[in-house]
Amino acid sequence: MTLQQQIRSNRLRTAFVVLAFAVLIVVFAAASAVFVGRPGAIGLLAFGLAYGLFAWWNAGRMIGGLTHAAPLQKSDDPELYRLIENVSIAAGLPATPPIYLVDDQAPNAFAAGSRPSTIYVGVTSGLRRLMPARELEAVLAHEISHIRNKDVRLMTLAAVLVGVIAMISDFAFRMAFFGGRGSRDRNPVQLIAAVVALILAPVAAMMLQMALSRRREFLADASAAAILNDPEAMALALRRLQLDTSEIAYADRATAHLFIESPTRAVKGPGAFLSGLFQTHPPLEDRIAALEEAGGFRLEPLPGAA
Amino acid sequence: MTWALIIGGIVVVLLLAVVYLFNRVVRLRNEVDTGWSNIDVQLKRRNDLIPNLVEVVKGYAAHERGVFEEVTAARASMAQAATPAQAGAADAQLGQALGRLFAVAEAYPDLKASQNFLQLQSDLTDTEDKIAAARRYYNASVLAYNNAIQTFPTLLFAGLFGFGAREFFAADEGERAPVAVSFPTQA
């Protein structure tokens, strides 16, 4: 798959996610008309579509809030900015995206934003501390590749639109099974909530699955290696992520797919109901192996690995 | 009548194919132009840094006239370079001259401790890195563009529309290496 093909496929997937969200909101509003009447349903529809537009406009900031990322000034860390400027130039991006810092010891990085002017690269303080410049550059190149491939727009949109559907479904699921004082006195509201959860959850999962391409991480790794002309740096960076076992604090299922490495081994909290349905990232070993094959080198085997 | 339709259809399909290929080549050529202007921005930035650097070094080592002249000459030939290949050659020459300038600076501890000098040196290293990055992108886009116009079927009409092959921006990495040596930019 070439870069152009990936960009085309991402455009298609983006259109699909937006369409699916719109259809889902319309169906949901129509179904709820039975309970809240026609004016209520129209209100719900208007709210849903307004939310969609709002999300499209503010997606970057919303994800910044979810992940607790704060803008980093160039004067705060000139060296990091130099690296990202060089990578952006080498990738041929028209402008260097700003860096946001997530105060977290777990090394990880992501890119978010729905429009070119709002796109940024998020880096955890753990990554900044742990990685030598060569590997840090590779991680930044990986994120810049996601931006260039138009992965970021799709992933961001999936995070905020699918996120709200997953939220409704989680909420309904809890109401259905944990809402009452005991499982014996279930009322009709709980039953309806259960049905809503059971219908919405797979739909949300399907949308996310549609949006996610397992190829995207391999492709971003390969693009990063090509941008830097250094596949080994990318592989070393992934190996370092693999060796680190700490987990980032503010990542849930809605944002998990944005990160360079799956931010949680097992997603906890409200998203747990769905997390088993699919993996957001291909295993790091596979990604390292792909780089080793492309670059014609081998990293030393992991200590303790048989 | 049927024959006319078939021939007409073939002509339309061929025209559409040419339009598609033409647009693709134009897109690739625009990428080459963008890549070149990215390099140009960094080359200009470095050209602006050099006089300041020479002034600072002169303040401590005024008698090292040879090396200053060499840098000034290289900078002038850089400014005159009209094509990517010429610019690449001038870039290599300038890199060598700057390497010698920094080697001279090694002998003056006061100069090496000067805040002004350190700042200029770090800016210069940064610019060198950015030139290298911009060169990677430019050369990759030149390769894509040249491949497109020199292969079938674009080959057939590339000459007709005036699509000519572009030059690579080449500079010998090894010759330029001394510039960055022994002065880590990070604390």
PDB file of C-alpha atoms in Angstrom, chain A residues 4 8 74 79 81-82 85-87 89-93 133 137 148 226-229, chain B residues 20 27 31 34 38 42 45 119 122-123 125-126 129-130 133-137 185-186:
ATOM      1  CA  GLN A   4      -1.450   7.917  -1.818  1.00  0.00           C
ATOM      2  CA  ARG A   8      -7.455   7.840  -0.239  1.00  0.00           C
ATOM      3  CA  LYS A  74       9.317  26.454  22.093  1.00  0.00           C
ATOM      4  CA  GLU A  79      15.777  20.811  21.618  1.00  0.00           C
ATOM      5  CA  TYR A  81      11.168  21.645  18.980  1.00  0.00           C
ATOM      6  CA  ARG A  82      14.279  21.428  16.841  1.00  0.00           C
ATOM      7  CA  GLU A  85      10.956  21.045  13.033  1.00  0.00           C
ATOM      8  CA  ASN A  86      13.567  18.912  11.296  1.00  0.00           C
ATOM      9  CA  VAL A  87      11.178  15.994  10.995  1.00  0.00           C
ATOM     10  CA  ILE A  89      10.762  19.655   7.028  1.00  0.00           C
ATOM     11  CA  ALA A  90      11.994  16.210   6.026  1.00  0.00           C
ATOM     12  CA  ALA A  91       8.395  15.000   5.725  1.00  0.00           C
ATOM     13  CA  GLY A  92       7.459  18.016   3.607  1.00  0.00           C
ATOM     14  CA  LEU A  93       4.732  19.279   5.944  1.00  0.00           C
ATOM     15  CA  ALA A 133      17.435  12.248  20.713  1.00  0.00           C
ATOM     16  CA  GLU A 137      13.162  11.906  16.540  1.00  0.00           C
ATOM     17  CA  ARG A 148       0.794  13.442   6.601  1.00  0.00           C
ATOM     18  CA  ALA A 226      11.975   6.658   5.339  1.00  0.00           C
ATOM     19  CA  ILE A 227      11.753  10.276   6.532  1.00  0.00           C
ATOM     20  CA  LEU A 228      14.782   9.837   8.780  1.00  0.00           C
ATOM     21  CA  ASN A 229      16.487   7.327   6.520  1.00  0.00           C
TER      22      ASN A 229
ATOM     23  CA  TYR B  20      -5.072  12.293 -15.206  1.00  0.00           C
ATOM     24  CA  ARG B  27       1.418  17.632  -8.594  1.00  0.00           C
ATOM     25  CA  GLU B  31       6.230  19.048  -4.686  1.00  0.00           C
ATOM     26  CA  THR B  34       8.018  23.230  -2.581  1.00  0.00           C
ATOM     27  CA  ASN B  38      12.188  24.707   1.814  1.00  0.00           C
ATOM     28  CA  GLN B  42      17.291  27.373   5.288  1.00  0.00           C
ATOM     29  CA  ARG B  45      18.952  31.659   7.064  1.00  0.00           C
ATOM     30  CA  GLN B 119      24.409  30.762  20.455  1.00  0.00           C
ATOM     31  CA  SER B 122      23.986  26.228  18.001  1.00  0.00           C
ATOM     32  CA  ASP B 123      21.859  28.170  15.483  1.00  0.00           C
ATOM     33  CA  THR B 125      24.128  23.486  13.672  1.00  0.00           C
ATOM     34  CA  ASP B 126      20.343  23.692  13.767  1.00  0.00           C
ATOM     35  CA  ASP B 129      20.319  19.868  10.320  1.00  0.00           C
ATOM     36  CA  LYS B 130      17.349  21.565   8.701  1.00  0.00           C
ATOM     37  CA  ALA B 133      16.187  17.407   6.383  1.00  0.00           C
ATOM     38  CA  ALA B 134      14.943  19.638   3.565  1.00  0.00           C
ATOM     39  CA  ARG B 135      17.425  17.970   1.209  1.00  0.00           C
ATOM     40  CA  ARG B 136      16.031  14.520   2.037  1.00  0.00           C
ATOM     41  CA  TYR B 137      12.528  15.671   1.156  1.00  0.00           C
ATOM     42  CA  THR B 185      23.862  21.747  21.103  1.00  0.00           C
ATOM     43  CA  GLN B 186      22.050  20.358  24.090  1.00  0.00           C
TER      44      GLN B 186
END
